[in-house]
Amino acid sequence: MNIIFNMRSKMFLITLSINLVITLIISLLFYQSAADFFTQQYAKSLYDRLYIGMKNVDEEFQNVYRNTVELSFNDSVHNLIQQNTTGSFRRLSETLHAYKEKNTLIDNIYCYIPQSKTLIRADEYNSVQTLTDKEAAALMDILQRQSGMQPLFTKDILSSSAKSVYLYSSPAASKSLSAYIICTVSERALYYTYLGDIASNDDNIIYMFDNLGNAASANKYADHATTQHLYEIIREHKTNSADININDKTYLTVYAAAPFSHYAFALSVDKRILLEQLFIIQILIIICSFLIFFAGLIFIYFMAVKLNEPIEALTFAMQKAAKGDLSIRAKVKSRDEIGRLAIIFNHMLSRIDRLIDDLATEKALKKEAELNALQYQIRPHFIYNTLNAIRFAALMQGAKNIGSLLGNFIDLLQVSTNRKGAFAPLSEEITTLKNYIALQEFRMMDTFKADFAIDKDTLTCFVPRLILQPLVENSIIHGPSAEKPFCNITVRSYVQEDFLYLEVENDGKGMSPEQMNSFVNMAKKTSGGYSSVGVFNIKERLRLYYGDKGTLVYFSDNETYTKAQIKLPVSHDINEYKL
């Protein structure tokens, strides 16, 4: 593969790598965000479940408390206690049993008479019994510890099984005997009725704490230190959920306190197990990202090969063209940017081929022109020699004026046919112009007079050769008129703001605006009696040498004067504006 393919491959690989990194970052952010959201929603769901169970348990405690208080104020119960006979105690047992049947969660109802240490049960068998001193003392200790609406979590010493129960007691005093009504609720029965479904999942841990922080009920019992630590953490938090460490594991725990019994309820779930499915989803996202990355690599490889074919063909054509084979053409296989580039390259080769042919033709023509120029140089040389011979003959015969004129004409002819350069110092141009004026003065017989106002600082400036002669010629020819047969011609030069100004002014008949416009703008034509061949020549040379910096303009009042003004950049270097 060549460099272009490698560059393209690198670009695709970088793009895919960036996409992969972005996907991984997004998956991590998604996991964290989803974990927080899922945890919050799951905590809310746990709290709702816990709150329902807590409410049911609290209502059950409220019913048991109400039954206990109701029995303690029941007049028939008071009468049966007052009779203080075995028969009345049996009827009291039946009354207690009837109350027990109203609430199926009540494990047992007792009536205890401290004076006689008599215990009446709501059972059909062994309903009346007398406690020993030890049993009576233990029972009185329990009755003294329970008070108010909070049930006492304790062992049921009045039952043969000694199971854990929630106990309510209320004094039921008669006229001569004092007694206590005692109601108990089995801890296990209450748990399976209201809390068992909440903690049906093995990952969940539910606790119910009494007002002393003892674990009154739970699905998984732990040691007292652990439960006490959990209870203290719950009491410290003001919110209804928190992450709690238990046995080196983090548990999402929700908790609430019952308004009636003031028992605290807590439901915990192992957070690792909770987020396990979410973690699996994250792993699947990462795996999919890598699969997409490698699938993209395969796709990129075949796409790069396909895209590289026209580039290879174009590169081969460029290499052949660089070695000089201009007949080669790139194959155009598509209409995309590469295809358009191949078309442009083919057009470029065709144009270069034509330019080379034109250059070869131009070179041949130039060679031929140079040979012709060498031949033409013989003719001016022959003319110079002939004129010099005539000049010397005139001087020998005493015709000094004719000899002087011939000398001026020879100098002017040499300047006009000089091939040594297109520019000359203004001093040399003025000398040539004076020779031309001397010839015209002899020819025109005192119809004009020429004066020069040349700034000395301008004499070293380089100007195009014979730039002033056509303007002076127009003044000599067109300045005089029938009304004014003699005119004065002034040639001046000066520098202003880095520009050289050359002016030729005459006080002849002047020019109309229409004549000036057509005279300046027409090319090699005659307008209104004025020939514009010389003017056109000046304008073309100014344009070629100086661009828009060289200008020729005319000024006239159409009556008394005409002025031609040339403006061109000041130059002291003969090669500065050389073509």
XYZ file of C-alpha atoms in Angstrom:
579
model
C 0.000 0.000 0.000
C 1.225 3.503 -0.739
C 1.399 6.561 1.523
C -2.031 7.843 0.496
C -3.660 4.594 1.535
C -1.783 4.610 4.810
C -2.885 8.156 5.547
C -6.488 7.254 4.739
C -6.270 4.140 6.910
C -4.824 6.145 9.781
C -7.637 8.652 9.550
C -10.251 5.897 9.647
C -8.466 4.127 12.499
C -8.231 7.333 14.505
C -11.933 7.980 13.919
C -12.882 4.472 14.995
C -10.607 4.637 18.031
C -12.144 7.925 19.093
C -15.615 6.421 18.663
C -14.575 3.404 20.724
C -13.180 5.566 23.527
C -16.283 7.745 23.472
C -18.487 4.645 23.597
C -16.568 3.284 26.586
C -16.749 6.613 28.386
C -20.473 6.869 27.647
C -21.011 3.314 28.899
C -19.173 4.124 32.124
C -21.135 7.318 32.576
C -24.315 5.458 31.695
C -23.495 2.777 34.208
C -22.851 5.310 36.955
C -25.922 7.355 36.093
C -28.079 4.271 35.647
C -26.735 2.812 38.898
C -27.633 5.981 40.800
C -31.066 6.177 39.193
C -31.735 2.478 39.645
C -30.589 2.648 43.260
C -32.870 5.602 43.958
C -35.850 3.951 42.317
C -35.181 0.636 43.990
C -34.774 2.364 47.357
C -38.126 4.055 46.803
C -39.698 0.695 45.939
C -38.144 -0.901 49.026
C -39.374 1.936 51.209
C -42.911 1.598 49.853
C -42.891 -2.130 50.628
C -41.442 -1.524 54.073
C -43.927 1.243 54.802
C -46.888 -1.015 53.966
C -45.574 -3.764 56.244
C -44.808 -1.254 59.019
C -48.290 0.270 58.713
C -49.965 -3.132 58.951
C -47.874 -4.112 61.993
C -48.583 -0.760 63.661
C -52.313 -1.146 63.037
C -52.178 -4.640 64.511
C -50.463 -3.301 67.646
C -53.117 -0.615 67.817
C -55.897 -3.233 67.679
C -54.254 -5.357 70.398
C -53.769 -2.282 72.579
C -57.398 -1.278 72.082
C -58.606 -4.793 72.983
C -56.409 -4.775 76.100
C -57.738 -1.410 77.268
C -61.318 -2.351 76.365
C -61.116 -5.519 78.471
C -59.609 -3.626 81.388
C -62.636 -1.303 81.452
C -65.274 -3.981 80.788
C -67.881 -4.082 83.620
C -68.597 -7.802 83.240
C -64.865 -8.474 83.578
C -64.817 -6.354 86.729
C -67.800 -8.263 88.191
C -66.278 -11.643 87.470
C -62.990 -10.567 89.101
C -64.933 -9.196 92.121
C -66.771 -12.495 92.656
C -63.377 -14.154 93.148
C -64.664 -17.739 92.735
C -63.545 -20.586 90.576
C -66.750 -20.455 88.603
C -66.472 -16.733 87.954
C -62.872 -17.200 86.871
C -63.945 -19.861 84.365
C -66.598 -17.547 82.944
C -63.928 -14.815 82.791
C -61.744 -17.224 80.774
C -64.593 -17.674 78.311
C -64.968 -13.888 77.992
C -61.240 -13.548 77.336
C -61.434 -16.335 74.796
C -64.252 -14.510 72.965
C -62.033 -11.404 72.669
C -59.175 -13.572 71.442
C -61.352 -14.963 68.660
C -62.016 -11.430 67.376
C -58.309 -10.923 66.582
C -56.634 -13.986 65.177
C -53.113 -12.564 65.689
C -53.551 -12.344 69.459
C -51.680 -15.316 70.803
C -53.258 -15.299 74.266
C -55.146 -13.113 76.754
C -54.535 -13.338 80.494
C -56.035 -11.833 83.634
C -53.684 -11.763 86.600
C -54.824 -11.082 90.209
C -51.715 -10.220 92.274
C -53.364 -10.700 95.736
C -54.088 -14.361 95.115
C -51.422 -14.887 92.419
C -54.230 -16.239 90.263
C -53.779 -16.364 86.494
C -56.822 -16.760 84.233
C -56.134 -17.867 80.667
C -58.247 -17.497 77.535
C -57.647 -21.261 76.988
C -60.242 -23.959 77.328
C -57.870 -26.210 79.275
C -56.081 -25.273 82.465
C -57.765 -21.881 82.272
C -57.220 -21.027 85.963
C -53.985 -21.577 87.835
C -52.036 -20.211 90.770
C -48.501 -19.009 90.150
C -45.546 -19.714 92.344
C -43.779 -16.890 94.073
C -41.000 -16.971 91.501
C -43.428 -16.973 88.581
C -45.441 -14.165 90.167
C -42.332 -12.028 90.731
C -41.186 -12.545 87.134
C -44.608 -11.643 85.814
C -44.804 -8.472 87.913
C -41.375 -7.433 86.600
C -42.690 -7.739 83.033
C -45.865 -5.814 83.851
C -43.880 -2.991 85.367
C -41.635 -2.696 82.293
C -44.512 -2.368 79.818
C -46.365 0.913 79.721
C -48.290 3.025 77.301
C -48.833 2.230 73.649
C -45.465 0.553 73.067
C -45.664 -3.216 73.299
C -43.016 -4.983 75.335
C -40.918 -7.474 73.419
C -40.271 -10.366 75.815
C -40.448 -14.090 76.385
C -43.900 -15.461 77.177
C -43.246 -16.959 80.626
C -46.955 -17.697 80.991
C -46.871 -20.224 78.142
C -45.243 -23.613 78.217
C -43.300 -22.909 74.985
C -41.619 -19.693 76.238
C -41.783 -18.128 72.764
C -41.067 -14.465 71.922
C -44.126 -12.256 72.084
C -45.224 -8.634 72.055
C -47.047 -7.890 75.287
C -49.618 -5.268 76.267
C -50.983 -4.937 79.824
C -53.580 -2.718 81.422
C -54.806 -2.588 85.063
C -58.411 -3.719 85.606
C -59.184 -2.684 89.210
C -62.460 -3.742 90.865
C -63.858 -2.544 94.182
C -61.821 -4.898 96.380
C -59.373 -6.665 94.035
C -56.799 -5.300 91.599
C -56.013 -7.195 88.382
C -54.139 -6.862 85.095
C -55.375 -7.683 81.604
C -52.487 -9.063 79.513
C -52.538 -9.583 75.717
C -49.671 -11.218 73.800
C -48.934 -11.458 70.065
C -46.587 -14.145 68.747
C -43.477 -12.651 67.148
C -43.378 -15.321 64.434
C -47.061 -15.051 63.649
C -46.783 -11.280 63.252
C -43.631 -11.660 61.095
C -45.097 -14.187 58.663
C -48.359 -12.259 58.407
C -46.964 -8.831 57.581
C -43.179 -8.954 57.083
C -42.461 -12.330 55.538
C -43.510 -11.337 51.997
C -41.388 -8.186 52.134
C -38.256 -10.199 52.849
C -39.145 -13.146 50.603
C -35.941 -12.655 48.592
C -32.896 -14.238 50.189
C -30.906 -11.078 49.381
C -33.156 -8.950 51.588
C -32.692 -8.469 55.333
C -35.532 -7.053 57.432
C -35.345 -5.974 61.049
C -37.908 -4.615 63.506
C -36.397 -2.880 66.561
C -38.119 -2.067 69.833
C -37.560 1.205 71.653
C -34.462 -0.217 73.358
C -32.800 -1.135 70.048
C -33.384 -4.873 70.417
C -34.075 -6.826 67.217
C -37.686 -7.739 67.950
C -38.164 -9.501 64.631
C -35.995 -10.384 61.615
C -35.627 -12.870 58.809
C -31.890 -13.293 59.534
C -30.790 -12.852 63.096
C -27.343 -11.493 63.800
C -25.425 -10.957 67.010
C -26.534 -8.193 69.344
C -23.543 -5.948 68.564
C -24.351 -5.991 64.816
C -28.037 -5.248 65.313
C -27.261 -2.539 67.848
C -24.810 -0.917 65.388
C -27.459 -1.032 62.642
C -30.043 0.517 64.968
C -27.701 3.377 65.905
C -26.943 4.122 62.234
C -30.660 4.218 61.455
C -31.307 6.615 64.343
C -28.511 8.964 63.169
C -29.740 9.301 59.571
C -32.405 11.889 58.918
C -33.344 10.504 55.512
C -35.227 7.252 54.902
C -32.399 5.473 53.015
C -28.639 5.043 53.260
C -25.751 2.766 52.275
C -24.715 0.811 55.380
C -21.738 -1.513 55.752
C -22.603 -4.785 57.477
C -19.972 -7.520 57.760
C -17.774 -5.875 55.089
C -20.662 -5.637 52.639
C -22.504 -2.569 51.462
C -26.257 -2.742 51.895
C -28.858 -0.374 50.527
C -31.032 0.163 53.598
C -34.397 1.891 53.966
C -35.948 2.509 57.370
C -38.981 4.046 59.033
C -40.502 4.461 62.511
C -44.074 3.417 63.344
C -46.148 6.365 64.609
C -48.188 4.336 67.155
C -45.831 1.733 68.565
C -42.620 3.727 67.808
C -40.948 0.521 66.652
C -38.215 1.016 64.009
C -38.250 -1.004 60.790
C -35.270 -1.531 58.442
C -35.046 -3.340 55.108
C -31.607 -3.959 53.534
C -30.433 -5.482 50.246
C -26.901 -6.341 49.162
C -25.896 -3.614 46.701
C -23.493 -5.849 44.822
C -26.280 -8.275 43.992
C -28.610 -5.370 43.262
C -26.241 -3.897 40.610
C -25.072 -7.217 39.228
C -27.508 -7.170 36.293
C -26.648 -3.586 35.517
C -22.956 -4.492 35.480
C -23.681 -7.335 33.057
C -25.428 -4.827 30.763
C -22.340 -2.603 30.880
C -20.087 -5.533 29.956
C -22.379 -6.324 27.018
C -22.148 -2.692 25.855
C -18.325 -2.834 25.970
C -18.264 -6.147 24.089
C -20.592 -4.723 21.435
C -18.321 -1.671 21.128
C -15.290 -3.867 20.414
C -17.272 -5.971 17.939
C -18.347 -2.817 16.123
C -14.721 -1.600 16.182
C -13.352 -4.763 14.542
C -16.239 -4.925 12.072
C -15.425 -1.301 11.203
C -11.783 -2.247 10.622
C -12.782 -4.863 8.063
C -15.190 -2.463 6.371
C -12.556 0.284 6.320
C -9.978 -2.035 4.766
C -12.190 -2.934 1.803
C -13.436 0.651 1.431
C -9.868 1.964 1.498
C -8.832 -0.536 -1.188
C -11.797 0.499 -3.316
C -11.182 4.211 -2.829
C -7.439 3.816 -3.412
C -7.715 2.341 -6.918
C -8.416 5.667 -8.720
C -5.785 7.398 -6.572
C -3.224 4.757 -7.608
C -4.132 5.280 -11.267
C -3.868 9.063 -10.924
C -0.528 8.761 -9.107
C 0.848 6.482 -11.861
C -0.216 8.995 -14.528
C 1.446 11.851 -12.595
C 4.686 9.895 -12.287
C 4.727 9.193 -16.029
C 3.995 12.858 -16.790
C 6.790 13.939 -14.424
C 9.206 11.815 -16.492
C 8.180 13.653 -19.687
C 5.444 11.429 -21.120
C 2.728 14.006 -21.834
C 0.693 11.544 -23.879
C -0.332 9.636 -20.754
C -3.894 10.171 -19.485
C -5.432 9.210 -16.135
C -8.381 6.812 -16.264
C -11.613 8.347 -14.995
C -13.619 5.678 -13.134
C -15.891 7.793 -10.931
C -17.629 11.143 -10.786
C -16.530 12.078 -7.272
C -13.746 14.478 -6.269
C -11.032 12.031 -7.415
C -12.753 11.620 -10.788
C -12.972 15.388 -11.238
C -9.308 15.682 -10.238
C -8.378 13.130 -12.933
C -10.373 15.093 -15.546
C -8.643 18.351 -14.544
C -5.232 16.605 -14.666
C -5.951 15.313 -18.194
C -7.013 18.804 -19.317
C -3.831 20.210 -17.790
C -1.667 17.717 -19.710
C -3.468 18.571 -22.958
C -2.956 22.293 -22.355
C 0.743 21.810 -21.494
C 1.173 19.773 -24.677
C -0.390 22.581 -26.749
C 1.695 25.230 -24.982
C 4.878 23.293 -25.721
C 3.918 23.095 -29.414
C 3.145 26.827 -29.457
C 6.441 27.572 -27.728
C 8.375 25.517 -30.255
C 6.624 27.339 -33.120
C 7.260 30.725 -31.509
C 10.923 29.858 -31.011
C 11.286 28.971 -34.684
C 9.611 32.228 -35.742
C 11.832 34.199 -33.403
C 14.922 32.594 -34.896
C 13.741 33.519 -38.349
C 13.035 37.093 -37.251
C 16.546 37.397 -35.796
C 18.056 36.282 -39.121
C 15.910 38.826 -40.957
C 16.987 41.543 -38.502
C 20.646 40.786 -39.194
C 19.946 41.236 -42.848
C 18.054 44.514 -42.276
C 20.961 45.957 -40.333
C 22.935 46.177 -43.594
C 20.460 48.651 -45.132
C 20.608 51.422 -42.399
C 24.396 51.110 -42.400
C 24.437 51.628 -46.178
C 22.055 54.631 -45.790
C 24.250 56.217 -43.063
C 27.361 55.899 -45.289
C 25.568 57.379 -48.311
C 24.147 60.358 -46.349
C 27.527 61.057 -44.774
C 29.094 61.110 -48.248
C 26.455 63.670 -49.433
C 27.030 65.730 -46.243
C 30.784 65.877 -46.830
C 30.180 66.852 -50.508
C 27.896 69.716 -49.392
C 30.486 70.976 -46.926
C 33.212 70.773 -49.584
C 31.057 72.863 -51.907
C 30.319 75.452 -49.147
C 26.656 74.509 -48.443
C 27.078 74.564 -44.680
C 23.315 74.739 -43.933
C 22.666 71.655 -45.994
C 25.558 69.857 -44.275
C 24.235 70.807 -40.826
C 20.742 69.624 -41.735
C 22.088 66.358 -43.058
C 24.044 65.904 -39.795
C 20.859 66.448 -37.756
C 18.953 64.067 -40.001
C 21.651 61.371 -39.642
C 21.538 61.683 -35.822
C 17.740 61.482 -35.829
C 17.776 58.499 -38.160
C 20.282 56.676 -35.954
C 18.077 57.217 -32.900
C 14.912 56.035 -34.661
C 16.588 52.865 -35.905
C 18.621 52.183 -32.754
C 18.102 48.617 -31.414
C 20.224 49.012 -28.290
C 17.309 49.769 -25.951
C 13.769 51.146 -25.641
C 14.694 53.685 -22.905
C 17.066 56.650 -22.866
C 17.830 59.462 -20.400
C 15.637 62.511 -20.832
C 18.776 64.538 -21.703
C 19.365 62.301 -24.741
C 15.666 62.537 -25.682
C 15.850 66.368 -25.555
C 18.970 66.349 -27.808
C 17.180 64.170 -30.355
C 14.117 66.409 -30.154
C 16.251 69.527 -30.835
C 17.740 67.870 -33.954
C 14.209 67.112 -35.147
C 13.068 70.722 -34.481
C 16.083 72.080 -36.434
C 15.040 70.026 -39.460
C 11.410 71.196 -39.132
C 12.429 74.866 -38.801
C 14.251 74.616 -42.167
C 11.242 72.881 -43.682
C 8.378 75.021 -42.246
C 10.071 78.377 -42.923
C 9.521 80.325 -39.670
C 5.961 79.174 -38.864
C 6.815 78.223 -35.267
C 9.302 78.744 -32.489
C 10.273 76.090 -29.889
C 11.331 76.804 -26.302
C 12.453 74.377 -23.588
C 11.635 74.564 -19.821
C 13.429 71.466 -18.591
C 13.984 70.859 -14.862
C 17.635 69.841 -14.362
C 16.578 67.103 -11.890
C 14.635 65.391 -14.654
C 17.518 65.061 -17.146
C 18.712 61.785 -15.563
C 15.264 60.177 -15.602
C 14.844 57.367 -18.133
C 11.943 57.701 -20.585
C 10.850 55.701 -23.666
C 12.757 56.745 -26.788
C 11.067 59.299 -29.111
C 8.208 59.781 -26.588
C 8.023 63.564 -27.236
C 8.718 63.743 -31.014
C 5.149 62.808 -32.164
C 3.643 65.443 -29.806
C 6.000 68.180 -31.105
C 5.272 67.082 -34.659
C 1.495 67.489 -34.102
C 2.069 70.962 -32.624
C 4.227 72.012 -35.615
C 1.748 70.691 -38.166
C -1.594 71.545 -36.532
C -0.688 74.560 -34.364
C -0.455 77.251 -37.104
C -3.639 78.154 -38.976
C -4.891 80.650 -41.561
C -5.979 83.037 -38.820
C -2.755 82.570 -36.839
C 0.090 81.428 -39.127
C 2.770 81.457 -36.364
C 2.730 79.579 -33.048
C 4.997 79.163 -30.049
C 5.784 75.677 -28.804
C 6.978 75.019 -25.239
C 8.464 71.704 -24.085
C 8.715 71.360 -20.291
C 9.454 68.686 -17.692
C 9.098 68.526 -13.904
C 8.678 66.029 -11.059
C 5.687 66.020 -8.741
C 4.824 63.340 -6.130
C 7.160 60.665 -7.587
C 5.800 61.212 -11.097
C 7.591 62.739 -14.092
C 5.460 65.133 -16.140
C 6.381 65.865 -19.817
C 4.338 68.570 -21.535
C 4.208 69.951 -25.094
C 2.110 73.136 -25.337
C 1.380 75.454 -28.313
C -0.606 78.692 -28.604
C -2.247 77.695 -31.880
C -5.896 77.389 -32.791
C -6.757 74.817 -30.096
C -8.951 71.691 -30.213
C -12.588 71.047 -29.409
C -13.494 68.454 -26.726
C -14.885 66.149 -29.414
C -11.648 66.423 -31.426
C -9.519 65.701 -28.322
C -11.648 62.691 -27.360
C -11.601 61.104 -30.818
C -7.983 62.104 -31.392
C -6.786 60.372 -28.203
C -9.038 57.298 -28.340
C -8.868 56.356 -32.059
C -6.165 53.898 -33.124
C -4.089 54.679 -36.223
C -6.906 56.672 -37.814
C -7.445 60.262 -38.924
C -10.019 62.396 -37.104
C -10.873 65.980 -37.982
C -7.693 66.438 -39.988
C -5.479 65.138 -37.182
C -3.411 61.976 -37.560
C -3.443 59.830 -34.400
C -0.757 57.341 -35.452
C 1.918 58.890 -33.205
C -0.507 59.438 -30.321
C -1.672 55.821 -30.502
C 1.979 54.697 -30.485
C 2.699 56.769 -27.337
C -0.386 55.482 -25.491
C 0.384 51.846 -26.332
C 3.993 52.154 -25.168
C 2.900 53.861 -21.907
C 0.384 51.066 -21.314
C 2.896 48.305 -22.041
C 5.688 49.827 -19.957
C 3.798 51.362 -17.022
C 0.287 49.941 -16.978
C -2.249 52.355 -15.486
C 0.584 54.496 -14.039
C 1.462 55.962 -17.462
C -1.076 58.327 -19.091
C -1.415 60.779 -21.966
C -4.038 63.533 -21.754
C -4.853 66.657 -23.828
C -5.983 70.073 -22.611
C -7.361 72.896 -24.824
C -9.759 75.868 -24.712
C -10.607 75.376 -28.429
C -9.276 78.884 -29.190
C -5.778 79.832 -27.960
C -3.803 76.832 -26.866
C -3.412 73.018 -26.839
C -1.376 71.077 -24.293
C -0.413 67.374 -24.345
C 0.685 66.010 -20.957
C 2.499 62.713 -20.348
C 2.576 61.352 -16.822
C 4.843 58.397 -15.919
C 6.657 57.121 -12.812
C 10.068 58.587 -12.015
C 12.779 56.039 -12.908
C 16.571 56.309 -12.660
C 17.149 52.651 -13.643
C 17.086 51.777 -17.355
C 15.994 48.192 -16.545
C 13.232 49.070 -14.060
C 10.398 49.027 -16.630
C 12.135 46.988 -19.298
C 9.865 44.348 -20.838
